[in-house]
Coordinates of C-alpha atoms in Angstrom, one line a residue:
M1 CA -39.9 123.9 140.4
E2 CA -39.6 121.8 138.7
A3 CA -36.0 121.5 139.4
I4 CA -37.3 121.1 143.1
K5 CA -39.2 118.4 142.0
A6 CA -36.0 116.7 140.3
M7 CA -33.8 117.5 143.1
K8 CA -36.0 115.9 145.9
S9 CA -36.5 112.9 142.5
T10 CA -32.2 112.7 142.5
R11 CA -31.6 111.9 146.3
I12 CA -34.8 108.7 146.4
Y13 CA -33.6 107.5 143.8
I14 CA -30.0 108.2 145.3
L15 CA -31.4 107.1 148.3
C16 CA -32.6 104.0 147.5
A17 CA -29.6 103.5 145.5
V18 CA -27.2 103.5 147.9
T19 CA -29.9 101.1 150.1
L20 CA -30.0 99.7 147.7
F21 CA -26.5 99.0 147.5
L22 CA -25.7 98.5 152.3
F23 CA -28.3 95.5 151.3
S24 CA -26.7 93.9 148.9
N25 CA -23.6 93.6 150.7
F26 CA -24.4 92.8 153.7
F27 CA -26.4 90.1 152.4
I28 CA -23.6 89.0 150.1
I29 CA -21.4 89.4 153.6
R30 CA -23.9 87.4 155.6
T31 CA -25.0 84.5 152.7
H32 CA -20.6 84.5 152.5
R33 CA -20.2 84.0 155.9
I34 CA -23.4 81.6 156.7
K35 CA -23.3 79.3 153.1
D36 CA -20.2 79.9 151.1
Y37 CA -17.9 79.6 154.0
P38 CA -17.0 75.8 154.0
V39 CA -16.5 76.3 150.5
E40 CA -14.1 78.3 150.3
M41 CA -12.6 76.8 153.2
L42 CA -12.7 73.5 151.6
E43 CA -11.5 74.9 148.4
K44 CA -8.1 76.6 149.6
N45 CA -7.6 75.1 154.1
Y46 CA -8.8 71.6 153.2
T47 CA -9.5 68.5 151.7
L48 CA -13.1 66.6 151.8
D49 CA -11.1 63.2 151.9
E50 CA -9.7 64.8 156.0
L51 CA -13.8 64.9 156.8
T52 CA -13.7 61.8 154.4
I53 CA -11.8 59.2 154.9
K54 CA -11.1 57.7 158.5
P55 CA -7.4 59.4 160.5
E56 CA -5.0 56.9 161.8
S57 CA -2.6 59.2 163.9
L58 CA -3.5 61.5 166.6
T59 CA -2.5 64.5 164.3
G60 CA -5.3 62.8 161.9
W61 CA -7.9 63.4 165.0
K62 CA -7.6 66.4 165.7
R63 CA -7.4 67.4 162.4
R64 CA -10.6 66.2 161.7
H65 CA -12.3 67.5 165.0
Y66 CA -10.5 71.4 165.1
L67 CA -12.1 71.1 161.3
T68 CA -15.2 70.2 162.6
R69 CA -15.5 72.2 164.8
N70 CA -15.8 75.8 162.4
L71 CA -17.8 73.8 160.1
N72 CA -20.0 73.2 161.8
Q73 CA -20.2 76.4 162.5
N74 CA -21.6 76.3 166.7
Q75 CA -24.9 74.0 166.3
E76 CA -25.7 72.3 168.6
V77 CA -25.4 68.9 169.0
R78 CA -28.3 65.9 170.8
I79 CA -27.0 63.0 172.1
Y80 CA -30.3 60.6 174.4
I81 CA -29.3 57.4 176.2
T82 CA -31.9 55.2 176.2
K83 CA -29.6 51.7 176.8
G84 CA -27.1 52.8 180.4
D85 CA -26.4 50.0 182.4
W86 CA -23.5 50.7 184.1
Y87 CA -22.2 53.4 181.9
T88 CA -24.7 55.8 183.5
E89 CA -24.0 54.7 186.4
Q90 CA -20.5 55.7 186.7
D91 CA -19.2 57.3 183.9
M92 CA -22.1 59.9 183.9
K93 CA -21.3 61.0 187.6
R94 CA -17.7 62.6 185.5
L95 CA -19.8 64.3 183.3
K96 CA -19.3 68.6 184.1
Y97 CA -21.7 71.0 182.0
K98 CA -22.0 74.2 180.6
Y99 CA -24.9 76.9 181.6
D100 CA -26.7 75.7 178.7
G101 CA -26.3 72.6 179.3
T102 CA -23.8 72.4 177.4
L103 CA -21.2 69.5 178.0
A104 CA -18.6 71.3 179.8
N105 CA -14.4 71.4 177.9
C106 CA -15.8 70.3 174.4
D107 CA -16.2 72.9 171.4
I108 CA -18.6 71.4 169.8
P109 CA -22.2 72.2 171.9
C110 CA -23.4 69.2 172.8
V111 CA -26.6 67.9 174.5
W112 CA -25.8 64.3 176.8
K113 CA -28.7 63.0 178.1
K114 CA -30.2 59.8 179.5
D115 CA -34.2 59.4 177.9
N116 CA -35.7 55.9 178.3
W117 CA -37.5 55.2 174.6
I118 CA -41.1 54.9 176.2
N119 CA -41.3 58.6 176.4
W120 CA -40.5 59.1 172.4
I121 CA -43.7 60.7 171.9
F122 CA -43.5 63.0 174.8
R123 CA -40.0 64.4 174.5
G124 CA -37.0 65.5 172.4
L125 CA -36.2 62.1 171.3
K126 CA -37.8 62.1 167.8
T127 CA -35.5 65.1 166.8
A128 CA -32.9 64.0 168.5
D129 CA -29.0 64.1 166.5
A130 CA -28.5 60.9 167.7
L131 CA -29.6 58.8 170.1
F132 CA -26.6 55.7 172.3
C133 CA -26.8 52.4 173.5
V134 CA -24.4 51.1 176.5
N135 CA -24.1 46.8 175.2
S136 CA -27.3 46.6 173.8
P137 CA -29.6 47.6 172.0
N138 CA -32.4 50.2 173.3
L139 CA -33.8 51.5 170.1
P140 CA -37.5 52.4 168.6
K141 CA -38.1 49.9 165.3
Q142 CA -38.3 53.5 163.3
K143 CA -35.6 56.3 164.0
G144 CA -37.5 60.0 164.4
W145 CA -36.4 61.7 161.1
E146 CA -33.9 59.7 158.5
G147 CA -30.8 62.2 158.9
Q148 CA -30.6 60.5 162.8
K149 CA -28.3 58.7 164.3
F150 CA -27.9 55.3 166.1
I151 CA -25.5 54.8 168.3
E152 CA -23.4 51.7 170.1
Y153 CA -20.7 51.7 172.8
S154 CA -19.1 48.9 173.9
L155 CA -16.2 47.9 175.1
E156 CA -16.5 44.2 176.4
I157 CA -15.1 42.2 173.3
S158 CA -18.0 40.9 171.6
Y159 CA -19.9 41.7 168.9
I160 CA -23.4 43.9 169.1
P161 CA -26.1 43.3 166.7
G162 CA -28.1 45.7 165.8
P163 CA -28.5 48.7 163.3
F164 CA -26.4 50.7 164.6
D165 CA -24.9 54.2 162.4
I166 CA -22.0 55.2 164.6
F167 CA -19.6 52.2 166.4
V168 CA -17.6 53.4 169.9
T169 CA -15.6 50.3 170.7
F170 CA -11.6 50.1 172.0
K171 CA -11.5 48.5 168.2
E172 CA -8.5 50.9 166.7
T173 CA -11.6 50.0 163.7
S174 CA -14.7 51.4 164.5
D175 CA -15.6 55.2 163.3
V176 CA -14.8 55.9 167.4
P177 CA -11.6 53.7 168.7
T178 CA -12.3 54.6 173.2
S179 CA -8.5 53.6 175.4
Y180 CA -10.6 52.6 179.1
I181 CA -8.1 55.3 180.5
Q182 CA -9.8 57.3 182.4
M183 CA -8.1 60.3 183.1
D184 CA -5.2 63.0 182.3
P185 CA -1.9 60.4 181.7
N186 CA -0.2 63.7 182.8
E187 CA -1.2 62.7 186.9
W188 CA 0.1 59.7 186.5
R189 CA 3.7 61.5 186.2
K190 CA 2.7 62.9 189.6
K191 CA 2.5 59.4 191.2
P192 CA 5.4 58.5 193.0
P193 CA 7.0 55.1 192.2
F194 CA 5.5 51.8 195.0
N195 CA 9.3 52.4 196.7
I196 CA 10.4 49.0 196.9
T197 CA 13.2 49.3 200.0
S198 CA 9.2 49.7 202.4
L199 CA 9.4 45.8 201.5
S200 CA 9.6 43.3 204.4
P201 CA 11.4 39.7 203.1
N202 CA 9.5 37.3 201.6
S203 CA 6.8 39.6 201.7
T204 CA 4.7 39.7 198.7
F205 CA 5.4 41.5 195.8
I206 CA 2.4 41.4 193.4
S207 CA -1.2 41.0 193.5
F208 CA -4.1 40.2 191.0
V209 CA -7.1 40.7 191.1
A210 CA -10.1 39.1 189.1
S211 CA -14.0 38.4 189.0
H212 CA -13.6 36.4 185.7
L213 CA -11.5 32.6 185.4
T214 CA -10.5 31.7 181.5
E215 CA -7.9 29.3 180.3
F216 CA -5.0 31.4 180.4
R217 CA -5.8 32.1 184.4
K218 CA -7.0 28.7 184.8
T219 CA -3.8 27.2 184.1
W220 CA -0.8 29.5 183.7
I221 CA -1.7 31.7 188.2
P222 CA -1.5 28.6 189.6
T223 CA 2.0 27.9 187.9
L224 CA 3.3 30.9 189.4
Q225 CA 2.1 30.7 193.2
A226 CA 4.3 27.3 193.2
H227 CA 7.4 29.6 192.0
I228 CA 6.4 33.2 193.5
P229 CA 3.0 34.1 195.8
V230 CA 0.7 36.0 194.4
A231 CA -1.9 38.2 197.0
S232 CA -5.8 37.4 195.4
Y233 CA -8.2 39.3 195.6
G234 CA -11.3 39.2 193.4
T235 CA -13.9 35.0 192.6
V236 CA -10.6 34.1 191.0
Y237 CA -8.0 32.3 193.6
K238 CA -8.6 34.0 196.5
N239 CA -6.0 33.9 198.5
T240 CA -5.8 37.4 200.6
P241 CA -9.1 39.4 202.0
W242 CA -9.0 42.6 201.1
D243 CA -7.2 45.2 203.5
S244 CA -9.3 47.4 206.0
E245 CA -8.0 50.6 204.9
C246 CA -9.5 49.5 201.4
K247 CA -13.3 47.1 201.5
D248 CA -15.2 51.4 202.4
F249 CA -14.6 52.4 199.2
S250 CA -16.6 51.6 195.6
W251 CA -15.6 47.9 193.8
S252 CA -13.6 50.7 191.1
N253 CA -11.7 52.7 194.2
L254 CA -10.9 49.9 196.8
K255 CA -9.5 47.6 193.7
N256 CA -6.8 50.2 192.9
C257 CA -7.0 50.7 197.2
V258 CA -4.7 47.0 197.3
I259 CA -3.6 47.1 194.0
S260 CA -0.9 49.9 195.7
K261 CA 0.0 48.2 197.7
Y262 CA 2.2 46.3 195.9
P263 CA 5.2 46.3 193.5
F264 CA 3.3 44.3 190.6
Y265 CA 0.2 44.0 189.2
L266 CA -0.8 41.3 186.9
A267 CA -2.9 43.0 184.6
I268 CA -3.2 40.0 182.3
E269 CA -6.5 40.6 180.2
N270 CA -10.2 37.9 179.3
S271 CA -8.1 37.8 175.8
Q272 CA -5.4 38.7 173.2
V273 CA -7.9 40.6 170.9
Q274 CA -6.1 43.0 169.2
D275 CA -6.8 47.1 171.1
Y276 CA -8.0 45.7 173.3
S277 CA -6.3 46.8 176.7
T278 CA -8.6 47.9 179.3
E279 CA -8.4 48.9 183.1
K280 CA -6.2 46.4 184.0
L281 CA -3.4 48.4 182.4
W282 CA -3.4 51.3 182.0
D283 CA -4.7 51.8 186.5
T284 CA -1.6 50.9 187.9
F285 CA 0.4 53.8 185.4
N286 CA -1.8 56.2 188.4
L287 CA -0.6 53.2 191.2
G288 CA 3.0 53.7 191.0
V289 CA 2.9 50.1 190.0
V290 CA 4.5 47.9 187.5
P291 CA 1.9 45.7 185.1
V292 CA 2.9 42.7 184.9
V293 CA 1.3 42.2 180.4
W294 CA -0.7 39.4 179.3
G295 CA -2.9 41.1 176.5
A296 CA -3.2 42.6 172.8
P297 CA -0.5 41.4 170.6
N298 CA -0.6 45.0 170.3
T299 CA -0.2 46.7 173.6
R300 CA 3.8 48.1 173.6
S301 CA 3.0 50.3 170.1
Y302 CA 0.9 52.2 172.3
L303 CA 2.4 51.9 175.8
P304 CA 3.6 55.3 177.6
H305 CA 7.1 54.1 177.6
P306 CA 8.0 50.4 176.4
K307 CA 9.8 49.6 179.3
S308 CA 6.5 50.8 181.3
A309 CA 5.5 47.1 181.2
I310 CA 6.3 43.7 181.8
F311 CA 5.6 41.5 179.6
I312 CA 4.5 37.3 180.2
E313 CA 5.7 36.3 176.6
D314 CA 9.4 37.8 176.6
F315 CA 10.4 35.2 178.8
P316 CA 11.6 31.8 178.6
N317 CA 8.8 30.3 181.3
V318 CA 7.2 31.3 183.9
E319 CA 9.7 30.7 186.4
S320 CA 12.5 32.7 184.2
L321 CA 9.6 35.2 184.7
A322 CA 9.5 34.8 188.4
N323 CA 13.2 35.1 189.3
Y324 CA 13.4 38.6 187.0
L325 CA 10.7 40.1 189.8
K326 CA 12.2 39.2 192.6
Y327 CA 15.8 40.4 190.4
L328 CA 13.8 43.4 190.7
V329 CA 12.6 43.7 194.1
G330 CA 15.9 43.6 194.9
N331 CA 17.7 46.1 193.4
E332 CA 16.0 48.9 193.5
T333 CA 17.9 50.6 190.7
A334 CA 16.7 48.5 188.4
Y335 CA 13.1 48.3 189.5
L336 CA 13.0 52.9 189.0
E337 CA 14.0 51.6 185.6
Y338 CA 10.5 50.6 184.5
H339 CA 9.9 54.1 186.1
Q340 CA 11.7 56.9 184.1
W341 CA 9.2 57.0 181.8
R342 CA 7.3 59.5 184.2
T343 CA 10.1 61.8 184.4
M344 CA 9.1 62.5 179.7
K345 CA 8.6 65.3 178.8
T346 CA 6.7 64.3 176.4
W347 CA 4.5 60.9 174.8
P348 CA 5.1 58.7 171.7
E349 CA 2.4 59.5 169.7
E350 CA 1.1 56.3 169.6
F351 CA 0.4 56.2 173.5
E352 CA -0.9 60.2 173.3
K353 CA -3.7 59.0 170.6
K354 CA -5.0 56.6 173.3
A355 CA -5.6 59.1 175.7
Y356 CA -6.8 61.9 173.5
M357 CA -9.3 59.3 172.0
S358 CA -10.6 57.7 175.0
R359 CA -13.2 57.1 177.3
G360 CA -12.5 59.8 179.6
N361 CA -13.2 62.1 175.9
M362 CA -15.1 60.2 175.3
E363 CA -18.9 62.0 174.8
C364 CA -17.3 64.4 173.2
N365 CA -15.5 62.6 170.5
V366 CA -19.0 61.3 169.4
C367 CA -20.6 65.0 169.6
Q368 CA -17.7 66.1 166.8
E369 CA -18.1 62.3 164.9
V370 CA -21.9 63.2 164.8
A371 CA -21.3 66.9 164.8
R372 CA -18.8 65.6 161.0
L373 CA -21.3 63.6 159.6
R374 CA -23.7 66.1 159.5
V375 CA -21.7 68.6 158.8
V376 CA -19.8 66.0 155.5
K377 CA -23.7 65.6 154.1
N378 CA -24.2 69.5 153.4
L379 CA -21.5 69.9 152.1
T380 CA -22.0 67.0 149.6
D381 CA -26.0 67.9 148.9
V382 CA -24.3 71.5 147.2

């Protein structure tokens, strides 16, 4: 009888030991996956600097986003737009979502919604990871919780003051630098160059669309018009009615429709501010047109090719530029040299960075930034 009791006790002891062993190992495995995994990666595969020092190269940005995705461990990021202006009317329409309501084509599970902070008490704004404003502040007096971020998005030159944690602007110095590129530049390759041989003699071969009369435009456009005709649309020196084939389009499509009817376009920006290149430059590449540029002093550094644009500053005077454009109109081979970049298999890195950190990818890049700040806090709080 005593022997039987001893055997039962031994079995119970063994069962308990096995259970404890399995439970302990399960706990260790779970702990390793959830808690120690980031630390292990930190020691072996990357340094904290890669997450805290802002990248300067395309490779650096992709590396940061890769690390953020893995260390974020599929945690959701919720961002609410409290001030939308033009953004909510235009850009949000292009967004696509997964079945669970998060952004499609984004490595971070990101909820991206529009709401008004007046609904502060009744909705999820108080617990959102970030509140997103376009152009001007539209924020509650206090954050909903300590880690909540206030984000300012503006692609304009003017500075927008406010209690913001993250700035999303065209400037490379901002937290999430964002170019005006709105589509995959690989699509630009598919657009055939303007057929220069289709122009009849004495045709107008350059267009201009603007609604803001800057000092440079005020003096320079009439000077150019003294040498060659310029088809001017918009409200600045307008001399050409909207083409009947284009007039029923939305504003951006209307502009692009008329621009595509000329081999050259005057891409004259509002100002020569570093990094400031708007759709005036980028949209022409998708229209088969050559831009004639006056803008950011570093524009050349991020073009798809050195010979993809003509720069006003390269000519000693306006007459020289006008004569060069006339030469290109009469020489198809020379004109097509400005479209050779469309056949390239690779892009320059600085241009690729502009395409990656672009208006078309802005939402996901912002979600990446919010997730990164959370990851860094979790790592440094350990």
